[in-house]
JSON list of C-alpha atoms and ligand atoms in Angstrom, two decimals:
[
{"chain": "A", "resi": 1, "resn": "MET", "atom": "CA", "xyz": [85.59, -103.06, 40.87]},
{"chain": "A", "resi": 2, "resn": "VAL", "atom": "CA", "xyz": [88.39, -100.52, 40.42]},
{"chain": "A", "resi": 3, "resn": "HIS", "atom": "CA", "xyz": [91.34, -101.81, 38.40]},
{"chain": "A", "resi": 4, "resn": "VAL", "atom": "CA", "xyz": [94.68, -100.13, 39.04]},
{"chain": "A", "resi": 5, "resn": "ASP", "atom": "CA", "xyz": [96.40, -101.48, 35.95]},
{"chain": "A", "resi": 6, "resn": "ALA", "atom": "CA", "xyz": [99.61, -99.52, 36.57]},
{"chain": "A", "resi": 7, "resn": "ALA", "atom": "CA", "xyz": [100.14, -100.99, 40.06]},
{"chain": "A", "resi": 8, "resn": "LEU", "atom": "CA", "xyz": [103.31, -102.95, 40.67]},
{"chain": "A", "resi": 9, "resn": "PRO", "atom": "CA", "xyz": [104.22, -105.76, 40.39]},
{"chain": "A", "resi": 10, "resn": "PHE", "atom": "CA", "xyz": [100.94, -106.41, 38.48]},
{"chain": "A", "resi": 11, "resn": "PRO", "atom": "CA", "xyz": [97.45, -104.86, 38.36]},
{"chain": "A", "resi": 12, "resn": "PHE", "atom": "CA", "xyz": [95.58, -104.42, 41.66]},
{"chain": "A", "resi": 13, "resn": "ALA", "atom": "CA", "xyz": [91.78, -104.67, 41.71]},
{"chain": "A", "resi": 14, "resn": "PHE", "atom": "CA", "xyz": [89.56, -103.65, 44.61]},
{"chain": "A", "resi": 15, "resn": "ASP", "atom": "CA", "xyz": [85.91, -103.16, 45.46]},
{"chain": "A", "resi": 16, "resn": "PRO", "atom": "CA", "xyz": [85.51, -99.79, 47.26]},
{"chain": "A", "resi": 17, "resn": "ALA", "atom": "CA", "xyz": [82.67, -101.31, 49.32]},
{"chain": "A", "resi": 18, "resn": "THR", "atom": "CA", "xyz": [85.05, -103.82, 50.90]},
{"chain": "A", "resi": 19, "resn": "THR", "atom": "CA", "xyz": [88.17, -101.63, 51.02]},
{"chain": "A", "resi": 20, "resn": "ALA", "atom": "CA", "xyz": [89.40, -99.10, 53.58]},
{"chain": "A", "resi": 21, "resn": "LEU", "atom": "CA", "xyz": [92.05, -96.41, 53.37]},
{"chain": "A", "resi": 22, "resn": "VAL", "atom": "CA", "xyz": [94.42, -96.61, 56.36]},
{"chain": "A", "resi": 23, "resn": "VAL", "atom": "CA", "xyz": [96.39, -93.42, 57.02]},
{"chain": "A", "resi": 24, "resn": "ILE", "atom": "CA", "xyz": [99.25, -94.20, 59.37]},
{"chain": "A", "resi": 25, "resn": "ASP", "atom": "CA", "xyz": [100.54, -91.80, 62.05]},
{"chain": "A", "resi": 26, "resn": "MET", "atom": "CA", "xyz": [100.34, -88.42, 60.26]},
{"chain": "A", "resi": 27, "resn": "GLN", "atom": "CA", "xyz": [101.01, -86.81, 63.65]},
{"chain": "A", "resi": 28, "resn": "ARG", "atom": "CA", "xyz": [102.41, -83.39, 64.53]},
{"chain": "A", "resi": 29, "resn": "ASP", "atom": "CA", "xyz": [105.43, -84.82, 66.38]},
{"chain": "A", "resi": 30, "resn": "PHE", "atom": "CA", "xyz": [106.59, -86.78, 63.30]},
{"chain": "A", "resi": 31, "resn": "ILE", "atom": "CA", "xyz": [105.80, -84.20, 60.62]},
{"chain": "A", "resi": 32, "resn": "GLU", "atom": "CA", "xyz": [105.84, -80.63, 61.89]},
{"chain": "A", "resi": 33, "resn": "PRO", "atom": "CA", "xyz": [108.97, -78.53, 62.30]},
{"chain": "A", "resi": 34, "resn": "GLY", "atom": "CA", "xyz": [109.69, -78.12, 66.01]},
{"chain": "A", "resi": 35, "resn": "GLY", "atom": "CA", "xyz": [108.29, -81.53, 66.94]},
{"chain": "A", "resi": 36, "resn": "PHE", "atom": "CA", "xyz": [109.81, -84.68, 68.42]},
{"chain": "A", "resi": 37, "resn": "GLY", "atom": "CA", "xyz": [111.00, -86.00, 65.01]},
{"chain": "A", "resi": 38, "resn": "GLU", "atom": "CA", "xyz": [113.05, -82.88, 64.43]},
{"chain": "A", "resi": 39, "resn": "THR", "atom": "CA", "xyz": [114.58, -83.03, 67.93]},
{"chain": "A", "resi": 40, "resn": "LEU", "atom": "CA", "xyz": [115.95, -86.44, 66.92]},
{"chain": "A", "resi": 41, "resn": "GLY", "atom": "CA", "xyz": [117.83, -84.76, 64.08]},
{"chain": "A", "resi": 42, "resn": "ASN", "atom": "CA", "xyz": [115.46, -85.77, 61.28]},
{"chain": "A", "resi": 43, "resn": "ASP", "atom": "CA", "xyz": [114.63, -83.63, 58.25]},
{"chain": "A", "resi": 44, "resn": "VAL", "atom": "CA", "xyz": [110.86, -83.44, 58.69]},
{"chain": "A", "resi": 45, "resn": "SER", "atom": "CA", "xyz": [110.40, -81.47, 55.45]},
{"chain": "A", "resi": 46, "resn": "ARG", "atom": "CA", "xyz": [110.59, -84.81, 53.62]},
{"chain": "A", "resi": 47, "resn": "LEU", "atom": "CA", "xyz": [107.48, -85.99, 55.48]},
{"chain": "A", "resi": 48, "resn": "HIS", "atom": "CA", "xyz": [105.73, -82.65, 55.26]},
{"chain": "A", "resi": 49, "resn": "ALA", "atom": "CA", "xyz": [106.04, -82.74, 51.47]},
{"chain": "A", "resi": 50, "resn": "ILE", "atom": "CA", "xyz": [103.54, -85.63, 51.12]},
{"chain": "A", "resi": 51, "resn": "VAL", "atom": "CA", "xyz": [100.77, -83.85, 53.04]},
{"chain": "A", "resi": 52, "resn": "PRO", "atom": "CA", "xyz": [99.00, -82.47, 49.91]},
{"chain": "A", "resi": 53, "resn": "THR", "atom": "CA", "xyz": [98.99, -85.90, 48.26]},
{"chain": "A", "resi": 54, "resn": "VAL", "atom": "CA", "xyz": [97.69, -87.62, 51.40]},
{"chain": "A", "resi": 55, "resn": "ALA", "atom": "CA", "xyz": [94.99, -84.93, 51.62]},
{"chain": "A", "resi": 56, "resn": "ASP", "atom": "CA", "xyz": [94.01, -85.57, 47.98]},
{"chain": "A", "resi": 57, "resn": "LEU", "atom": "CA", "xyz": [93.93, -89.32, 48.63]},
{"chain": "A", "resi": 58, "resn": "ILE", "atom": "CA", "xyz": [91.70, -88.92, 51.70]},
{"chain": "A", "resi": 59, "resn": "ARG", "atom": "CA", "xyz": [89.42, -86.55, 49.76]},
{"chain": "A", "resi": 60, "resn": "LEU", "atom": "CA", "xyz": [89.13, -89.00, 46.85]},
{"chain": "A", "resi": 61, "resn": "CYS", "atom": "CA", "xyz": [88.27, -91.92, 49.14]},
{"chain": "A", "resi": 62, "resn": "ARG", "atom": "CA", "xyz": [85.73, -89.83, 51.08]},
{"chain": "A", "resi": 63, "resn": "ASP", "atom": "CA", "xyz": [84.14, -88.62, 47.83]},
{"chain": "A", "resi": 64, "resn": "LYS", "atom": "CA", "xyz": [83.83, -92.23, 46.69]},
{"chain": "A", "resi": 65, "resn": "GLY", "atom": "CA", "xyz": [82.22, -93.22, 50.00]},
{"chain": "A", "resi": 66, "resn": "MET", "atom": "CA", "xyz": [85.10, -95.48, 51.01]},
{"chain": "A", "resi": 67, "resn": "ALA", "atom": "CA", "xyz": [85.96, -96.07, 54.67]},
{"chain": "A", "resi": 68, "resn": "VAL", "atom": "CA", "xyz": [88.86, -93.95, 55.98]},
{"chain": "A", "resi": 69, "resn": "ILE", "atom": "CA", "xyz": [90.78, -95.06, 59.09]},
{"chain": "A", "resi": 70, "resn": "HIS", "atom": "CA", "xyz": [93.49, -93.05, 60.85]},
{"chain": "A", "resi": 71, "resn": "THR", "atom": "CA", "xyz": [96.12, -94.32, 63.28]},
{"chain": "A", "resi": 72, "resn": "ARG", "atom": "CA", "xyz": [98.24, -92.58, 65.91]},
{"chain": "A", "resi": 73, "resn": "GLU", "atom": "CA", "xyz": [101.29, -94.05, 67.60]},
{"chain": "A", "resi": 74, "resn": "CYS", "atom": "CA", "xyz": [100.79, -93.07, 71.23]},
{"chain": "A", "resi": 75, "resn": "HIS", "atom": "CA", "xyz": [100.62, -94.36, 74.78]},
{"chain": "A", "resi": 76, "resn": "ARG", "atom": "CA", "xyz": [98.36, -93.94, 77.79]},
{"chain": "A", "resi": 77, "resn": "PRO", "atom": "CA", "xyz": [99.37, -91.05, 80.08]},
{"chain": "A", "resi": 78, "resn": "ASP", "atom": "CA", "xyz": [100.38, -93.55, 82.80]},
{"chain": "A", "resi": 79, "resn": "LEU", "atom": "CA", "xyz": [102.58, -95.34, 80.20]},
{"chain": "A", "resi": 80, "resn": "SER", "atom": "CA", "xyz": [101.10, -98.70, 81.26]},
{"chain": "A", "resi": 81, "resn": "ASP", "atom": "CA", "xyz": [101.07, -99.77, 77.58]},
{"chain": "A", "resi": 82, "resn": "LEU", "atom": "CA", "xyz": [104.71, -98.78, 77.01]},
{"chain": "A", "resi": 83, "resn": "PRO", "atom": "CA", "xyz": [107.07, -101.75, 77.41]},
{"chain": "A", "resi": 84, "resn": "PRO", "atom": "CA", "xyz": [110.32, -100.81, 79.18]},
{"chain": "A", "resi": 85, "resn": "ALA", "atom": "CA", "xyz": [112.18, -102.19, 76.16]},
{"chain": "A", "resi": 86, "resn": "LYS", "atom": "CA", "xyz": [110.57, -99.49, 73.97]},
{"chain": "A", "resi": 87, "resn": "ARG", "atom": "CA", "xyz": [111.02, -96.63, 76.48]},
{"chain": "A", "resi": 88, "resn": "ASN", "atom": "CA", "xyz": [114.58, -97.43, 77.54]},
{"chain": "A", "resi": 89, "resn": "ARG", "atom": "CA", "xyz": [116.22, -98.33, 74.23]},
{"chain": "A", "resi": 90, "resn": "GLY", "atom": "CA", "xyz": [119.25, -96.29, 73.20]},
{"chain": "A", "resi": 91, "resn": "THR", "atom": "CA", "xyz": [120.32, -92.90, 74.49]},
{"chain": "A", "resi": 92, "resn": "PRO", "atom": "CA", "xyz": [117.94, -90.37, 72.91]},
{"chain": "A", "resi": 93, "resn": "ALA", "atom": "CA", "xyz": [117.75, -86.83, 74.29]},
{"chain": "A", "resi": 94, "resn": "LEU", "atom": "CA", "xyz": [114.02, -87.38, 74.83]},
{"chain": "A", "resi": 95, "resn": "ARG", "atom": "CA", "xyz": [112.19, -90.61, 75.64]},
{"chain": "A", "resi": 96, "resn": "ILE", "atom": "CA", "xyz": [108.53, -91.49, 75.13]},
{"chain": "A", "resi": 97, "resn": "GLY", "atom": "CA", "xyz": [106.56, -89.85, 77.95]},
{"chain": "A", "resi": 98, "resn": "ASP", "atom": "CA", "xyz": [109.12, -87.07, 78.52]},
{"chain": "A", "resi": 99, "resn": "ALA", "atom": "CA", "xyz": [108.11, -83.44, 78.08]},
{"chain": "A", "resi": 100, "resn": "GLY", "atom": "CA", "xyz": [108.90, -82.52, 74.47]},
{"chain": "A", "resi": 101, "resn": "PRO", "atom": "CA", "xyz": [108.36, -79.39, 72.40]},
{"chain": "A", "resi": 102, "resn": "MET", "atom": "CA", "xyz": [104.69, -80.34, 71.76]},
{"chain": "A", "resi": 103, "resn": "GLY", "atom": "CA", "xyz": [103.85, -81.88, 75.13]},
{"chain": "A", "resi": 104, "resn": "ARG", "atom": "CA", "xyz": [104.73, -85.35, 76.41]},
{"chain": "A", "resi": 105, "resn": "VAL", "atom": "CA", "xyz": [106.28, -87.38, 73.60]},
{"chain": "A", "resi": 106, "resn": "LEU", "atom": "CA", "xyz": [103.87, -89.90, 72.01]},
{"chain": "A", "resi": 107, "resn": "VAL", "atom": "CA", "xyz": [101.33, -89.63, 74.83]},
{"chain": "A", "resi": 108, "resn": "ALA", "atom": "CA", "xyz": [97.62, -89.67, 73.90]},
{"chain": "A", "resi": 109, "resn": "GLY", "atom": "CA", "xyz": [95.96, -86.28, 74.06]},
{"chain": "A", "resi": 110, "resn": "GLU", "atom": "CA", "xyz": [99.20, -84.27, 73.87]},
{"chain": "A", "resi": 111, "resn": "GLU", "atom": "CA", "xyz": [99.59, -81.75, 71.02]},
{"chain": "A", "resi": 112, "resn": "GLY", "atom": "CA", "xyz": [102.38, -83.69, 69.34]},
{"chain": "A", "resi": 113, "resn": "ALA", "atom": "CA", "xyz": [100.38, -86.93, 69.26]},
{"chain": "A", "resi": 114, "resn": "LYS", "atom": "CA", "xyz": [97.52, -85.29, 67.35]},
{"chain": "A", "resi": 115, "resn": "ILE", "atom": "CA", "xyz": [97.02, -85.79, 63.62]},
{"chain": "A", "resi": 116, "resn": "ILE", "atom": "CA", "xyz": [98.09, -82.68, 61.70]},
{"chain": "A", "resi": 117, "resn": "PRO", "atom": "CA", "xyz": [95.14, -80.33, 61.14]},
{"chain": "A", "resi": 118, "resn": "GLN", "atom": "CA", "xyz": [95.34, -80.60, 57.32]},
{"chain": "A", "resi": 119, "resn": "LEU", "atom": "CA", "xyz": [94.47, -84.32, 57.57]},
{"chain": "A", "resi": 120, "resn": "ALA", "atom": "CA", "xyz": [92.13, -84.25, 60.56]},
{"chain": "A", "resi": 121, "resn": "PRO", "atom": "CA", "xyz": [89.65, -87.12, 60.77]},
{"chain": "A", "resi": 122, "resn": "ILE", "atom": "CA", "xyz": [86.01, -86.23, 60.24]},
{"chain": "A", "resi": 123, "resn": "ASP", "atom": "CA", "xyz": [82.97, -87.53, 62.14]},
{"chain": "A", "resi": 124, "resn": "GLY", "atom": "CA", "xyz": [82.42, -91.23, 61.58]},
{"chain": "A", "resi": 125, "resn": "GLU", "atom": "CA", "xyz": [86.05, -92.07, 60.75]},
{"chain": "A", "resi": 126, "resn": "LEU", "atom": "CA", "xyz": [87.76, -94.59, 62.99]},
{"chain": "A", "resi": 127, "resn": "VAL", "atom": "CA", "xyz": [90.90, -93.38, 64.80]},
{"chain": "A", "resi": 128, "resn": "ILE", "atom": "CA", "xyz": [93.09, -96.16, 66.19]},
{"chain": "A", "resi": 129, "resn": "ASP", "atom": "CA", "xyz": [95.56, -95.34, 68.98]},
{"chain": "A", "resi": 130, "resn": "LYS", "atom": "CA", "xyz": [98.30, -97.94, 68.80]},
{"chain": "A", "resi": 131, "resn": "PRO", "atom": "CA", "xyz": [101.11, -98.60, 71.26]},
{"chain": "A", "resi": 132, "resn": "GLY", "atom": "CA", "xyz": [103.20, -100.49, 68.70]},
{"chain": "A", "resi": 133, "resn": "LYS", "atom": "CA", "xyz": [104.47, -99.99, 65.21]},
{"chain": "A", "resi": 134, "resn": "GLY", "atom": "CA", "xyz": [101.79, -102.24, 63.70]},
{"chain": "A", "resi": 135, "resn": "ALA", "atom": "CA", "xyz": [98.18, -101.05, 63.86]},
{"chain": "A", "resi": 136, "resn": "PHE", "atom": "CA", "xyz": [96.85, -104.56, 64.57]},
{"chain": "A", "resi": 137, "resn": "TYR", "atom": "CA", "xyz": [98.89, -105.09, 67.75]},
{"chain": "A", "resi": 138, "resn": "ALA", "atom": "CA", "xyz": [96.83, -104.42, 70.92]},
{"chain": "A", "resi": 139, "resn": "THR", "atom": "CA", "xyz": [94.06, -102.53, 69.06]},
{"chain": "A", "resi": 140, "resn": "SER", "atom": "CA", "xyz": [90.50, -103.15, 67.87]},
{"chain": "A", "resi": 141, "resn": "LEU", "atom": "CA", "xyz": [91.43, -102.78, 64.19]},
{"chain": "A", "resi": 142, "resn": "ALA", "atom": "CA", "xyz": [91.04, -106.45, 63.20]},
{"chain": "A", "resi": 143, "resn": "ASP", "atom": "CA", "xyz": [87.61, -106.71, 64.86]},
{"chain": "A", "resi": 144, "resn": "HIS", "atom": "CA", "xyz": [86.47, -103.49, 63.23]},
{"chain": "A", "resi": 145, "resn": "LEU", "atom": "CA", "xyz": [87.55, -104.58, 59.74]},
{"chain": "A", "resi": 146, "resn": "ALA", "atom": "CA", "xyz": [85.85, -107.97, 60.20]},
{"chain": "A", "resi": 147, "resn": "GLN", "atom": "CA", "xyz": [82.63, -106.29, 61.35]},
{"chain": "A", "resi": 148, "resn": "GLU", "atom": "CA", "xyz": [82.65, -104.00, 58.31]},
{"chain": "A", "resi": 149, "resn": "GLY", "atom": "CA", "xyz": [83.45, -106.81, 55.87]},
{"chain": "A", "resi": 150, "resn": "ILE", "atom": "CA", "xyz": [86.68, -105.17, 54.71]},
{"chain": "A", "resi": 151, "resn": "SER", "atom": "CA", "xyz": [89.06, -107.40, 52.73]},
{"chain": "A", "resi": 152, "resn": "SER", "atom": "CA", "xyz": [91.40, -104.92, 51.00]},
{"chain": "A", "resi": 153, "resn": "LEU", "atom": "CA", "xyz": [93.40, -102.03, 52.43]},
{"chain": "A", "resi": 154, "resn": "ILE", "atom": "CA", "xyz": [95.00, -99.00, 50.81]},
{"chain": "A", "resi": 155, "resn": "PHE", "atom": "CA", "xyz": [97.87, -97.52, 52.82]},
{"chain": "A", "resi": 156, "resn": "ALA", "atom": "CA", "xyz": [99.37, -94.05, 53.25]},
{"chain": "A", "resi": 157, "resn": "GLY", "atom": "CA", "xyz": [101.34, -92.35, 55.99]},
{"chain": "A", "resi": 158, "resn": "VAL", "atom": "CA", "xyz": [104.64, -92.43, 57.85]},
{"chain": "A", "resi": 159, "resn": "THR", "atom": "CA", "xyz": [107.14, -93.78, 58.17]},
{"chain": "A", "resi": 160, "resn": "THR", "atom": "CA", "xyz": [107.28, -96.11, 55.22]},
{"chain": "A", "resi": 161, "resn": "GLU", "atom": "CA", "xyz": [109.70, -98.66, 56.64]},
{"chain": "A", "resi": 162, "resn": "VAL", "atom": "CA", "xyz": [108.50, -98.60, 60.24]},
{"chain": "A", "resi": 163, "resn": "CYS", "atom": "CA", "xyz": [104.80, -98.23, 61.05]},
{"chain": "A", "resi": 164, "resn": "VAL", "atom": "CA", "xyz": [103.50, -98.43, 57.48]},
{"chain": "A", "resi": 165, "resn": "GLN", "atom": "CA", "xyz": [105.45, -101.52, 56.54]},
{"chain": "A", "resi": 166, "resn": "THR", "atom": "CA", "xyz": [104.82, -103.24, 59.89]},
{"chain": "A", "resi": 167, "resn": "THR", "atom": "CA", "xyz": [101.07, -102.69, 59.54]},
{"chain": "A", "resi": 168, "resn": "MET", "atom": "CA", "xyz": [101.06, -103.90, 55.91]},
{"chain": "A", "resi": 169, "resn": "ARG", "atom": "CA", "xyz": [102.85, -107.08, 56.96]},
{"chain": "A", "resi": 170, "resn": "GLU", "atom": "CA", "xyz": [100.37, -107.64, 59.79]},
{"chain": "A", "resi": 171, "resn": "ALA", "atom": "CA", "xyz": [97.49, -107.07, 57.36]},
{"chain": "A", "resi": 172, "resn": "ASN", "atom": "CA", "xyz": [98.98, -109.37, 54.72]},
{"chain": "A", "resi": 173, "resn": "ASP", "atom": "CA", "xyz": [99.30, -112.17, 57.27]},
{"chain": "A", "resi": 174, "resn": "ARG", "atom": "CA", "xyz": [95.64, -111.66, 58.18]},
{"chain": "A", "resi": 175, "resn": "GLY", "atom": "CA", "xyz": [94.54, -112.14, 54.57]},
{"chain": "A", "resi": 176, "resn": "PHE", "atom": "CA", "xyz": [94.07, -108.56, 53.38]},
{"chain": "A", "resi": 177, "resn": "ASP", "atom": "CA", "xyz": [95.12, -107.44, 49.89]},
{"chain": "A", "resi": 178, "resn": "CYS", "atom": "CA", "xyz": [97.23, -104.32, 50.45]},
{"chain": "A", "resi": 179, "resn": "LEU", "atom": "CA", "xyz": [98.10, -101.42, 48.15]},
{"chain": "A", "resi": 180, "resn": "LEU", "atom": "CA", "xyz": [100.65, -98.81, 49.26]},
{"chain": "A", "resi": 181, "resn": "ILE", "atom": "CA", "xyz": [100.40, -95.37, 47.64]},
{"chain": "A", "resi": 182, "resn": "GLU", "atom": "CA", "xyz": [104.03, -94.52, 46.86]},
{"chain": "A", "resi": 183, "resn": "ASP", "atom": "CA", "xyz": [103.79, -90.73, 46.92]},
{"chain": "A", "resi": 184, "resn": "ALA", "atom": "CA", "xyz": [101.49, -90.72, 49.98]},
{"chain": "A", "resi": 185, "resn": "THR", "atom": "CA", "xyz": [104.09, -92.35, 52.22]},
{"chain": "A", "resi": 186, "resn": "GLU", "atom": "CA", "xyz": [107.53, -91.15, 53.29]},
{"chain": "A", "resi": 187, "resn": "SER", "atom": "CA", "xyz": [110.56, -91.85, 55.42]},
{"chain": "A", "resi": 188, "resn": "TYR", "atom": "CA", "xyz": [113.25, -89.68, 57.00]},
{"chain": "A", "resi": 189, "resn": "PHE", "atom": "CA", "xyz": [115.64, -91.97, 55.05]},
{"chain": "A", "resi": 190, "resn": "PRO", "atom": "CA", "xyz": [115.09, -92.05, 51.24]},
{"chain": "A", "resi": 191, "resn": "ALA", "atom": "CA", "xyz": [116.97, -95.35, 50.88]},
{"chain": "A", "resi": 192, "resn": "PHE", "atom": "CA", "xyz": [114.70, -97.02, 53.44]},
{"chain": "A", "resi": 193, "resn": "LYS", "atom": "CA", "xyz": [111.58, -95.88, 51.56]},
{"chain": "A", "resi": 194, "resn": "ALA", "atom": "CA", "xyz": [112.95, -97.15, 48.25]},
{"chain": "A", "resi": 195, "resn": "ALA", "atom": "CA", "xyz": [113.92, -100.49, 49.79]},
{"chain": "A", "resi": 196, "resn": "THR", "atom": "CA", "xyz": [110.50, -100.88, 51.41]},
{"chain": "A", "resi": 197, "resn": "LEU", "atom": "CA", "xyz": [108.66, -100.29, 48.14]},
{"chain": "A", "resi": 198, "resn": "GLU", "atom": "CA", "xyz": [110.89, -102.89, 46.49]},
{"chain": "A", "resi": 199, "resn": "MET", "atom": "CA", "xyz": [110.47, -105.51, 49.22]},
{"chain": "A", "resi": 200, "resn": "VAL", "atom": "CA", "xyz": [106.70, -105.07, 49.51]},
{"chain": "A", "resi": 201, "resn": "ARG", "atom": "CA", "xyz": [106.12, -105.89, 45.84]},
{"chain": "A", "resi": 202, "resn": "ALA", "atom": "CA", "xyz": [108.97, -108.40, 45.38]},
{"chain": "A", "resi": 203, "resn": "GLN", "atom": "CA", "xyz": [108.38, -112.08, 44.71]},
{"chain": "A", "resi": 204, "resn": "GLY", "atom": "CA", "xyz": [104.95, -111.56, 43.15]},
{"chain": "A", "resi": 205, "resn": "ALA", "atom": "CA", "xyz": [103.56, -109.02, 45.67]},
{"chain": "A", "resi": 206, "resn": "ILE", "atom": "CA", "xyz": [104.77, -110.95, 48.69]},
{"chain": "A", "resi": 207, "resn": "ILE", "atom": "CA", "xyz": [103.41, -108.23, 51.00]},
{"chain": "A", "resi": 208, "resn": "GLY", "atom": "CA", "xyz": [101.32, -106.23, 48.54]},
{"chain": "A", "resi": 209, "resn": "TRP", "atom": "CA", "xyz": [101.19, -103.78, 45.66]},
{"chain": "A", "resi": 210, "resn": "THR", "atom": "CA", "xyz": [102.38, -100.20, 45.12]},
{"chain": "A", "resi": 211, "resn": "ALA", "atom": "CA", "xyz": [101.03, -97.44, 42.88]},
{"chain": "A", "resi": 212, "resn": "LEU", "atom": "CA", "xyz": [101.20, -93.66, 42.55]},
{"chain": "A", "resi": 213, "resn": "PHE", "atom": "CA", "xyz": [98.21, -91.58, 43.67]},
{"chain": "A", "resi": 214, "resn": "SER", "atom": "CA", "xyz": [97.66, -90.42, 40.07]},
{"chain": "A", "resi": 215, "resn": "GLN", "atom": "CA", "xyz": [97.44, -94.06, 38.95]},
{"chain": "A", "resi": 216, "resn": "LEU", "atom": "CA", "xyz": [94.80, -94.82, 41.59]},
{"chain": "A", "resi": 217, "resn": "GLU", "atom": "CA", "xyz": [92.88, -91.67, 40.68]},
{"chain": "A", "resi": 218, "resn": "LYS", "atom": "CA", "xyz": [92.97, -92.49, 36.98]},
{"chain": "A", "resi": 219, "resn": "ALA", "atom": "CA", "xyz": [91.80, -96.06, 37.64]},
{"chain": "A", "resi": 220, "resn": "TRP", "atom": "CA", "xyz": [88.83, -94.71, 39.61]},
{"chain": "A", "resi": 221, "resn": "HIS", "atom": "CA", "xyz": [87.85, -92.28, 36.86]},
{"chain": "A", "resi": 222, "resn": "ASP", "atom": "CA", "xyz": [88.31, -94.71, 33.93]},
{"chain": "B", "resi": 1, "resn": "C5J", "atom": "C1", "xyz": [106.27, -94.49, 62.80]},
{"chain": "B", "resi": 1, "resn": "C5J", "atom": "C2", "xyz": [108.31, -94.41, 64.06]},
{"chain": "B", "resi": 1, "resn": "C5J", "atom": "N1", "xyz": [105.04, -93.99, 62.78]},
{"chain": "B", "resi": 1, "resn": "C5J", "atom": "N2", "xyz": [109.07, -94.29, 62.99]},
{"chain": "B", "resi": 1, "resn": "C5J", "atom": "N3", "xyz": [106.96, -94.38, 63.97]},
{"chain": "B", "resi": 1, "resn": "C5J", "atom": "O1", "xyz": [106.77, -95.00, 61.82]},
{"chain": "B", "resi": 1, "resn": "C5J", "atom": "O2", "xyz": [108.82, -94.51, 65.15]}
]
């Protein structure tokens, strides 16, 4: 067992053999300058800044032989998995499926939907394409985790309050113990990230735990 004593709100223990790292939506359109996220007026440098820490986290988990899973928020090219309520909401300059600066926005196979090269999955790692915010909705993730005997999940990725938090809540309801790595997740809105970290670990880890990457690394080496 690995004991992350510094985790909040109290120590988090996990067995690497029954734990997976889930890296949420580290895609070009959310993170890279010139992508869809920036066209929406977001400061993507905030998200770009966590890339080295996420890379270190992935490397650590790979070195320890732990399962690494990646997700991408994207839709089929015919948009048959895109509910009108998601496509039509609001008055953005670009909608999902429209031609954006890196190809069609959030469409599978387009440049913008790809995971950034620095964090590219390697052979044998599961990549989940998800049409929703949560990675369990309309995907094979639950079946895969059951097959592999996974009972704990460590989370990283973007954005903290949207796809990361939604997936953690889905996982918590399905009985997984969840640890969110604070400096391996980010939001375009600092206050939303801070609030999410607080609400995840409130009321005795009502959704899960949080810890810094250095605290996880130290726990593994102790
Ligand atoms: C994610 C979003 N990945 N914010 N998507 O959080 O729309």
